XYZ file of C-alpha atoms in Angstrom:
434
model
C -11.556 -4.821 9.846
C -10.073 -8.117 8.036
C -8.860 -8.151 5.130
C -8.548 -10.934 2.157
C -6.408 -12.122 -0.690
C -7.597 -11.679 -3.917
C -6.337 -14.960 -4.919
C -8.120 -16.466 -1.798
C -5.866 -18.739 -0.679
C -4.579 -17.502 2.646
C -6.010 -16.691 5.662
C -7.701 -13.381 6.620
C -6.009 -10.913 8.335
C -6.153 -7.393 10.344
C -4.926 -4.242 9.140
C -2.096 -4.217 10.920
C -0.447 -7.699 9.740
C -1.856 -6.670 5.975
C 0.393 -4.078 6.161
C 3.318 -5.491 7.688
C 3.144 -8.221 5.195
C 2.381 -5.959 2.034
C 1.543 -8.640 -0.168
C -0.282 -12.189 0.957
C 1.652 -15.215 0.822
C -0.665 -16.570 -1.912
C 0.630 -13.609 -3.800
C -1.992 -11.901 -4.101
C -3.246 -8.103 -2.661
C -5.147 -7.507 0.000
C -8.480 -6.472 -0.479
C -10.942 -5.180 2.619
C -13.604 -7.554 3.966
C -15.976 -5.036 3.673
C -16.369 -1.545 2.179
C -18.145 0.385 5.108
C -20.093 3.418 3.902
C -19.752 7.015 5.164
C -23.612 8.247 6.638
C -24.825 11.594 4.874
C -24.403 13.727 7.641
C -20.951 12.822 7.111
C -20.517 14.815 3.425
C -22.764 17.693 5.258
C -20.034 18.200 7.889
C -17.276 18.289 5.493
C -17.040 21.841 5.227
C -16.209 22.169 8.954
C -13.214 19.848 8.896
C -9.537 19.871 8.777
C -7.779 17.628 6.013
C -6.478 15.339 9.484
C -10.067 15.112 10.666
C -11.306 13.701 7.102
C -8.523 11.770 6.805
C -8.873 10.367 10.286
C -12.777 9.455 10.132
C -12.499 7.798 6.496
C -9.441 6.010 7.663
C -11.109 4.780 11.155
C -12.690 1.445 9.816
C -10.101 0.096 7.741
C -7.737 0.473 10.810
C -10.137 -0.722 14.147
C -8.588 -3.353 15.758
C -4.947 -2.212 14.649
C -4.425 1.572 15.560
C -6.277 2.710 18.113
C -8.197 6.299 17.860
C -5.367 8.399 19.325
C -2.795 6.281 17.576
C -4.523 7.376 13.788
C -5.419 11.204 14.955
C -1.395 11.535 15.498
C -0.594 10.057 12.575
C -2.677 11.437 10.241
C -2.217 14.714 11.265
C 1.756 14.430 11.266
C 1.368 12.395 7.767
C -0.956 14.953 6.378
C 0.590 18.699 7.187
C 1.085 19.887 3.764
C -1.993 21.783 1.715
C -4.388 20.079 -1.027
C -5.468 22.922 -3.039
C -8.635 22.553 -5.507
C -7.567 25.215 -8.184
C -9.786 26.730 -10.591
C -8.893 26.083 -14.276
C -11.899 27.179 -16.263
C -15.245 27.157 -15.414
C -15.788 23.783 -15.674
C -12.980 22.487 -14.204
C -10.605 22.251 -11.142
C -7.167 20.794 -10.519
C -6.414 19.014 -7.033
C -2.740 19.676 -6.765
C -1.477 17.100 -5.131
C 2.804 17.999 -5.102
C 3.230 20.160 -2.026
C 4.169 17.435 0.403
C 7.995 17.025 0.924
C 8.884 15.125 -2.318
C 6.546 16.594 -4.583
C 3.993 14.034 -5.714
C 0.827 12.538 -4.619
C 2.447 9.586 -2.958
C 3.845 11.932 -0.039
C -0.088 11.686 1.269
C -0.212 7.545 0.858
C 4.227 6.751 2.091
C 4.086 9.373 5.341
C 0.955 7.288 6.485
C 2.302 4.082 6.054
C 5.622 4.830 7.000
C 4.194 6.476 10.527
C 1.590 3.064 10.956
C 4.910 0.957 10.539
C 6.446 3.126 13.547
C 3.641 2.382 15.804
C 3.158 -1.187 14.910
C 6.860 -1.311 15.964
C 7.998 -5.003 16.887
C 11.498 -6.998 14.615
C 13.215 -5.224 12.052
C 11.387 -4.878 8.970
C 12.682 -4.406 5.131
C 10.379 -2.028 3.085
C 10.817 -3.575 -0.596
C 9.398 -1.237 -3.627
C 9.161 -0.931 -7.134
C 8.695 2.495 -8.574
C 8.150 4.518 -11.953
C 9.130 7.411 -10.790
C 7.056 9.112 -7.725
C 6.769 6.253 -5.526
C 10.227 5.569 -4.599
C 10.873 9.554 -3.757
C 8.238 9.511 -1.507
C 8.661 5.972 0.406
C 12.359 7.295 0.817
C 11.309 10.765 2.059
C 8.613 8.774 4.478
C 11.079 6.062 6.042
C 14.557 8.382 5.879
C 15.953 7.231 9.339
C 13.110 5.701 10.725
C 14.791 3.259 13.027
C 13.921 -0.689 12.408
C 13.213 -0.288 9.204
C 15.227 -0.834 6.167
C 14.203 0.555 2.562
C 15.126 -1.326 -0.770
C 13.660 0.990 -3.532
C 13.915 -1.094 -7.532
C 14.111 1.727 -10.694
C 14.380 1.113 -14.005
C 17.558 2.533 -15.133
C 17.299 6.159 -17.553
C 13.875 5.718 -16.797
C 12.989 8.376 -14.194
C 13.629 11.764 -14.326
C 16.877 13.791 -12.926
C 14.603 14.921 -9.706
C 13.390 11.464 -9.083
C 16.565 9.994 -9.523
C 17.947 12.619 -6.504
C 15.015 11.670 -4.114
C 16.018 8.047 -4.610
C 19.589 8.129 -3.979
C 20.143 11.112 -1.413
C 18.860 10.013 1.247
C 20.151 8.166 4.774
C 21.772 4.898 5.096
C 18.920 2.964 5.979
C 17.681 3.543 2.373
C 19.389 1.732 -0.333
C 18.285 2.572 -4.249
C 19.064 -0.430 -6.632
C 18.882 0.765 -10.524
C 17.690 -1.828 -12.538
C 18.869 -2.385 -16.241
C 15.276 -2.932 -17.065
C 11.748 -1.549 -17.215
C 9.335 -0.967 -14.317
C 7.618 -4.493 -14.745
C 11.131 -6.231 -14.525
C 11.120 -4.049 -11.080
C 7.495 -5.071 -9.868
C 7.997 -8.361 -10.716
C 10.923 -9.029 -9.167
C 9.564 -7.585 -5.805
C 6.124 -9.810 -6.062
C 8.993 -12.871 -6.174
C 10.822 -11.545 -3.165
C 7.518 -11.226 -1.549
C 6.890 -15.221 -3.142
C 10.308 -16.501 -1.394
C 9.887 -18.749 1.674
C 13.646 -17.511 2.313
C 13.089 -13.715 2.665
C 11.560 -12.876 5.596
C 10.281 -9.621 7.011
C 9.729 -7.822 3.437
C 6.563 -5.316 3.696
C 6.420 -3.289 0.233
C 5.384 0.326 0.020
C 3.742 0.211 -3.228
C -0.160 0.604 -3.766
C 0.251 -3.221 -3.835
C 0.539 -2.090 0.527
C -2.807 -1.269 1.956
C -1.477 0.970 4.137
C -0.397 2.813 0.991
C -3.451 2.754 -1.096
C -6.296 3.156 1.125
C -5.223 6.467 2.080
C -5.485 7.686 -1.194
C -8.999 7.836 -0.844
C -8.642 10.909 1.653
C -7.849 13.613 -0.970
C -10.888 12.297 -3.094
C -12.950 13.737 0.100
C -10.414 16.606 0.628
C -11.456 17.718 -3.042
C -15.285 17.125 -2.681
C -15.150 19.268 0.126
C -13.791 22.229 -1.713
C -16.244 21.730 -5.163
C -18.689 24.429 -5.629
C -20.824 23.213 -7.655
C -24.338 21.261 -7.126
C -23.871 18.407 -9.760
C -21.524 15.818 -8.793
C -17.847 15.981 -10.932
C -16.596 14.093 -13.826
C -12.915 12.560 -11.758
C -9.853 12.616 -14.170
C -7.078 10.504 -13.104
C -3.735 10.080 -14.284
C -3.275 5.910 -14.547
C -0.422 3.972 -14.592
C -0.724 1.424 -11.558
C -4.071 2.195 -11.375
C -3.928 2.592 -7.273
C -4.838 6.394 -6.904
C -7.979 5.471 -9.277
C -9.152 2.733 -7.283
C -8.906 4.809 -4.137
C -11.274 6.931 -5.691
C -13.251 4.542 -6.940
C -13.345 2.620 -3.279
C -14.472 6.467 -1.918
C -17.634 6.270 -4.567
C -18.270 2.655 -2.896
C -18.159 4.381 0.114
C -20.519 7.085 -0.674
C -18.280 10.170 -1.805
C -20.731 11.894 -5.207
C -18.987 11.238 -8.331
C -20.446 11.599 -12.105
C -17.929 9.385 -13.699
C -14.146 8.118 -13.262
C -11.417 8.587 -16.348
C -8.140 6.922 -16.014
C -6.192 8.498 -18.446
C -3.053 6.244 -19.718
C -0.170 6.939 -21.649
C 0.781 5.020 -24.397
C 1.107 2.013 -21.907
C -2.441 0.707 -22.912
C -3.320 -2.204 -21.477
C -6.648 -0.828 -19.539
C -8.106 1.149 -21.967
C -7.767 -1.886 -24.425
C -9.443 -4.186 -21.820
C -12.003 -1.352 -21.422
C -12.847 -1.276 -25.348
C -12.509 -5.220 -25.641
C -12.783 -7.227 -22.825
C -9.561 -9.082 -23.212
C -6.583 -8.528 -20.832
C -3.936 -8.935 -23.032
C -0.643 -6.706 -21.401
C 1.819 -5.479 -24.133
C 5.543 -5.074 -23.030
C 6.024 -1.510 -21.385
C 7.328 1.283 -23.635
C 8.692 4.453 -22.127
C 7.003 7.938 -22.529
C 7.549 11.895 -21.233
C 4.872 10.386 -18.192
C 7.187 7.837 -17.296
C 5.259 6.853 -14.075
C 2.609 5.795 -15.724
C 4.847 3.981 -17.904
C 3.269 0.373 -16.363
C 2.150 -2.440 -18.527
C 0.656 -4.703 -15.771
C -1.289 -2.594 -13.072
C -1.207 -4.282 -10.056
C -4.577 -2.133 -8.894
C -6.397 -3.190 -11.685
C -7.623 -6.163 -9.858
C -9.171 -4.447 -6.977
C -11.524 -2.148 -9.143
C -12.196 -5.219 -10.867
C -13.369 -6.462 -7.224
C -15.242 -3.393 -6.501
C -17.444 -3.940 -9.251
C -17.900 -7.666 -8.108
C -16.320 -9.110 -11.298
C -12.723 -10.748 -11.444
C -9.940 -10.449 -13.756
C -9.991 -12.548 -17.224
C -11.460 -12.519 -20.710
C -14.916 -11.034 -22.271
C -17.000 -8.497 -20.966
C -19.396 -8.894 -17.809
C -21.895 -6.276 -16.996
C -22.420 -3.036 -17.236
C -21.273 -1.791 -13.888
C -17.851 -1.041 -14.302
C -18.156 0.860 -17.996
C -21.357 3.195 -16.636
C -18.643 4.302 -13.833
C -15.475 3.966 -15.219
C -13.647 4.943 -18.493
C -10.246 4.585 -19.878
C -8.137 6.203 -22.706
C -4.605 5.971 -24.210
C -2.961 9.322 -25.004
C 0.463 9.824 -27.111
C 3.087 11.611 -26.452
C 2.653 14.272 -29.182
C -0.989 15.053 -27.219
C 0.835 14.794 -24.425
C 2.901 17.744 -25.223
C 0.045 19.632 -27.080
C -1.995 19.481 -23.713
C 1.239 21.000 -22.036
C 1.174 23.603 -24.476
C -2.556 24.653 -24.428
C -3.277 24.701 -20.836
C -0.115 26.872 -20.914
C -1.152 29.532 -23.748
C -4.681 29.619 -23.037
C -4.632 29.133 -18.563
C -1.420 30.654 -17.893
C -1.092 26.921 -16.073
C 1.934 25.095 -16.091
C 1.333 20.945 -16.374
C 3.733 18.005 -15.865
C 3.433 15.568 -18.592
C 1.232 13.429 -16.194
C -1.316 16.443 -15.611
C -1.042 17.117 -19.745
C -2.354 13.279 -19.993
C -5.186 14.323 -17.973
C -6.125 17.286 -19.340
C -5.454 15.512 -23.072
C -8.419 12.576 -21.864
C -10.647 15.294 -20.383
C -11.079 17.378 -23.856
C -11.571 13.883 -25.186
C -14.726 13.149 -22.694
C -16.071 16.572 -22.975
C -16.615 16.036 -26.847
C -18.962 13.355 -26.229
C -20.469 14.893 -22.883
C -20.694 18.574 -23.012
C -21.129 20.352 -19.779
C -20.202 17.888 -17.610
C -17.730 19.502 -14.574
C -14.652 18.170 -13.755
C -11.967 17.506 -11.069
C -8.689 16.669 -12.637
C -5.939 15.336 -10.474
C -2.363 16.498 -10.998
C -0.075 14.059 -9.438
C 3.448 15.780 -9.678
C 4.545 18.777 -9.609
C 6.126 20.266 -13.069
C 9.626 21.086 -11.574
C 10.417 16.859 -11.512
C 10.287 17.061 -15.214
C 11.539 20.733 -15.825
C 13.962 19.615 -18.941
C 10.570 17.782 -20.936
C 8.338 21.170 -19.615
C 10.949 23.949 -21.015
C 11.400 22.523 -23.882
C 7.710 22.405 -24.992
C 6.945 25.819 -23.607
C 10.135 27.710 -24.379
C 10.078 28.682 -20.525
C 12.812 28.218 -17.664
C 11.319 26.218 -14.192
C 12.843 27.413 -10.951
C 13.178 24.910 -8.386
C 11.718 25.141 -4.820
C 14.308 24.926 -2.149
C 13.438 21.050 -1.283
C 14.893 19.952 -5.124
C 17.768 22.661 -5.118
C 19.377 20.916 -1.444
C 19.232 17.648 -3.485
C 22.130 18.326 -5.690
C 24.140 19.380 -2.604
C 23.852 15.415 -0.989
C 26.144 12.321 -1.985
C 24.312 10.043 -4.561
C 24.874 6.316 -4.016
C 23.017 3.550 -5.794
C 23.810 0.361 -6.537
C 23.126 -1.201 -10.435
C 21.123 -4.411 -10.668
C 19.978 -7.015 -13.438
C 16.685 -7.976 -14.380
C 17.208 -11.348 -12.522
C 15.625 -12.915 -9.386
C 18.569 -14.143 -8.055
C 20.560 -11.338 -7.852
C 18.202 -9.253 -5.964
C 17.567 -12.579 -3.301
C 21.911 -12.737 -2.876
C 21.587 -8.705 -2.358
C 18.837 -8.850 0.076
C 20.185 -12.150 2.021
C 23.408 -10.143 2.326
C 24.353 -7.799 5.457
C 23.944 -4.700 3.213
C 19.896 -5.996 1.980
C 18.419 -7.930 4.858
């Protein structure tokens, strides 16, 4: 499998060196040469296999030429040893809960497989550069704690993240260095696409969904779901949207042949899609924090590669029908937010982070113009990383698994940062970066 720059102006490349170089030197993402699609007989077996075994035949294309067969079956099933549970909500719909891997959000599935294809690519030393909202950085640091070779540079906005996140990102071993940023999550992203830019820094891969080896993985819970659904008509997919690279997975899994009724990316207040959706016009507004802070994302990276799905590119006024029959996008406040939390509390006993709420807010809002229609609603977190927003909406107290409580019992250490280029170059040219 090769893989291309969306910008198109550097070479193609194999999975392996798409990984290792996160980003293309053109600056744009990587995109897959070609979507390869999964044979029938291939959604007829699901029932008979393991989350590994799904993981490791969707996976197999994108990888040929770079891992070899055994190579993926051992790291998909040490990546993937944690349960994906389709819960029932109402009749209509089901929540994939996707928090029970080691730091408690859906990017444990997409960090523990990159993190294990960086360990058997093996070769120089290598500097893992991220940007996170929240979830991401937790899980990149859980993934690459003390994996030897590889360094890990993780950007936050500062008061930005939650108390939980903010432990995962600065507890863990020396090879993992958190850098708060007096700015917003776009200040972080863009400053790691200009690293990535810099003819100076060498050996930066990023863990991001920018990362191939982070996104396309995504795709395997999408499958994981479909195989637990029990009903005949194909489900409505609600997805929680900020960077807009857990959508696309599922939207790359529909290319691929995985039944879907419809895709809703449901956005916080940060509404640059959902305008785009309605109007045609990419126009990105400056990011404003919200109670789903990792979703709080004003440019989505991702964006782009559903945009190349649907064989249209990035720009202004409306082309085709494609992408609006299969995909559609809402903003949600923060008051709805909280009213979501509230409902699916009082009336399913079911207790939502503020990401899930979002979700669950955009759902109601489909099923008012499509009655009937069943649903699969991704939650991406799990409720205890946002306990103070949670108890004080429901009037309820959250007890902590044993993987948060051992947080508060490590040394913190993080290092504050501006909002400029230059710093962050000087920090990662120094002994203590790069």
């Amino acid at each position: 499998m090769q893989y291309y720059s969306l910008t198109h102006q550097s070479p193609d490349v194999d999975f392996r060196t798409a990984t290792v170089q996160g980003q293309a030197p053109d600056r744009g993402l990587y995109f897959p040469r070609e979507v390869p699609s999964m044979a029938p007989e291939f959604i007829d077996t699901l029932p008979a296999l393991s989350l590994p075994a799904v993981a490791e035949t969707v996976l197999s294309p994108f990888t040929q030429g770079s891992l070899s067969p055994e190579t993926l079956r051992a790291i998909v099933t040490d990546a993937l040893d944690f349960g994906i549970p389709l819960v029932p909500l109402s009749e209509d719909l089901r929540v994939l809960e996707l928090f029970h891997g080691p730091t408690l959000a859906f990017k444990d599935v997409g960090a523990r497989f990159m993190s294990r294809c960086l360990g058997a690519f093996s070769g120089d030393p290598v500097t893992v550069l991220v940007a996170t909202s929240g979830d991401t950085g937790g899980a990149v640091a859980s993934g690459f704690d003390g994996v030897p070779g590889v360094k890990v540079v993780i950007l936050y906005p500062k008061g930005k993240v939650s108390p939980v996140q903010e432990l995962q990102l600065t507890t863990c071993g020396p090879n993992v260095t958190a850098l708060e940023v007096e700015g917003t999550f776009d200040d972080c992203q863009r400053m790691v696409k200009e690293a990535f830019a810099d003819p100076d820094l060498k050996g930066l891969t990023s863990a991001n969904s920018i990362n191939v080896a982070r996104w396309l993985p995504q795709q395997v819970y999408y499958w994981w779901a479909y195989r637990q659904w029990d009903r005949a008509e194909p489900p409505v997919w609600v997805v929680p949207s900020g960077n807009f690279g857990n959508i696309c997975a599922g939207l790359l899994a529909y290319n691929m042949g995985m039944p879907a009724h419809h895709f809703i990316a449901a956005c916080n207040a940060n509404d640059t899609v959902p305008r785009y959706m309605a109007t045609g016009w990419m126009e990105p507004h400056p990011a404003v924090p919200t109670l789903s802070n990792a979703m709080d994302v004003a440019v989505p990276s991702n964006f782009g590669r559903i945009l190349e799905l649907f064989g249209r590119r990035e720009g202004h006024g409306t082309q085709g029908d494609a992408l609006h029959n299969r995909l559609s996008s809402v903003s949600l406040t923060d008051e709805e937010t909280i009213r979501s939390m509230r409902e699916l509390y009082e009336t399913c006993g079911y207790v939502a982070d503020p990401h899930t709420a979002v979700g669950y807010a955009a759902w109601k809002a489909y099923r008012r113009a499509n009655p009937g229609a069943p649903g699969i609603l991704l939650s991406t977190a799990h409720p205890v990383k946002f306990a103070p927003t949670i108890e004080r909406a429901l009037g309820i107290r959250l007890e902590a698994p044993e993987s948060v409580r051992a947080l508060y019992d490590r040394p913190a250490h993080k290092r504050a940062m501006g909002t400029g280029f230059a710093e962050l170059k000087a920090f990662l040219q120094s002994a203590g970066g790069h």
